[in-house]
Amino acid sequence: MCIRDRYQRRVRDSELEQHNFDSCDTMADPMQVAQGFVQHYYTQFGQDRRQLGALYGPNSMLTFEDKQVMGGPAIVETLAALPFQTVRHVPKSVDAQPTVGNGVVVFVSGDLFVDGETNPVKFSQVFNLQPNEGGSFFVLNDLMRLNIG
């Protein structure tokens, strides 16, 4: 079973703690990895942002607008402190490319609905997904920008 197959099964089963990927001789389809990741990430973000910590490592970095933080706990703290109670991401486009070392860079743009508002805020977000030693992907880099103005 290749990386994408294991990831998609895990996303369907809603297993949050471990995202194990079997290695295979060929690179997983970056677009399939990206689509599965995006669906999982934004669903979890909308349900309970604090549970996203399992996707980040100690050297992961988040840039949210002009604020930069490093490490899973600091990232989760930053996301949990955002000034809204409910949020729904509606991705309009998802692009992906393979990176050196069997990683995947993912670019997402779409609409963000907060606290029941009917007028969306446009957003763009980039994820650099990297495999770790255990054969799992984690988010090494996460750049989020609201497209206001």
Steps between C-alpha positions, in 0.01 A plus 500: 500500500645839401496825695184641343299180556585483869437873546158489335398202713610682815307813401186294438541330836552843669809384685670815624790388717700305243534566131723209402598456140650185356789580274495385141741511210324785323396839628137523605279711276546848653150610402336205671708555813412871494127447455483246782706721728297814425172324568629360828672821615208737442243259640706466817562876512125559498426235762782553751812699409683367808512154343719622213813468715550140382570633149789725605849418625743676734665683208178590320436866434176692453475846350149636552482846349800675664542264797754218490515216752701180514414158641177304523387630842560866404318450169197343670496779758504761223220329305287447812534868593359628171211741569207292380294213636396319183673478164441326171757485221375456144800429277449628145832373363763255617834472321783262585855426394750239615805624689846358553492215749147379409325797657202686357444874485130591504346837407136562595281800432137538592233650723496518878171534688525598867237511774207446266581789266362463148767718335824305466854620560735383225807308615814342360704236679815304418604175669836329466432136587811296577544132581657423835719207605198289595357524150243764598435842351502808718450869426845657497385840374156661510446848355153654532387833361157663501438675168342819626501833327 
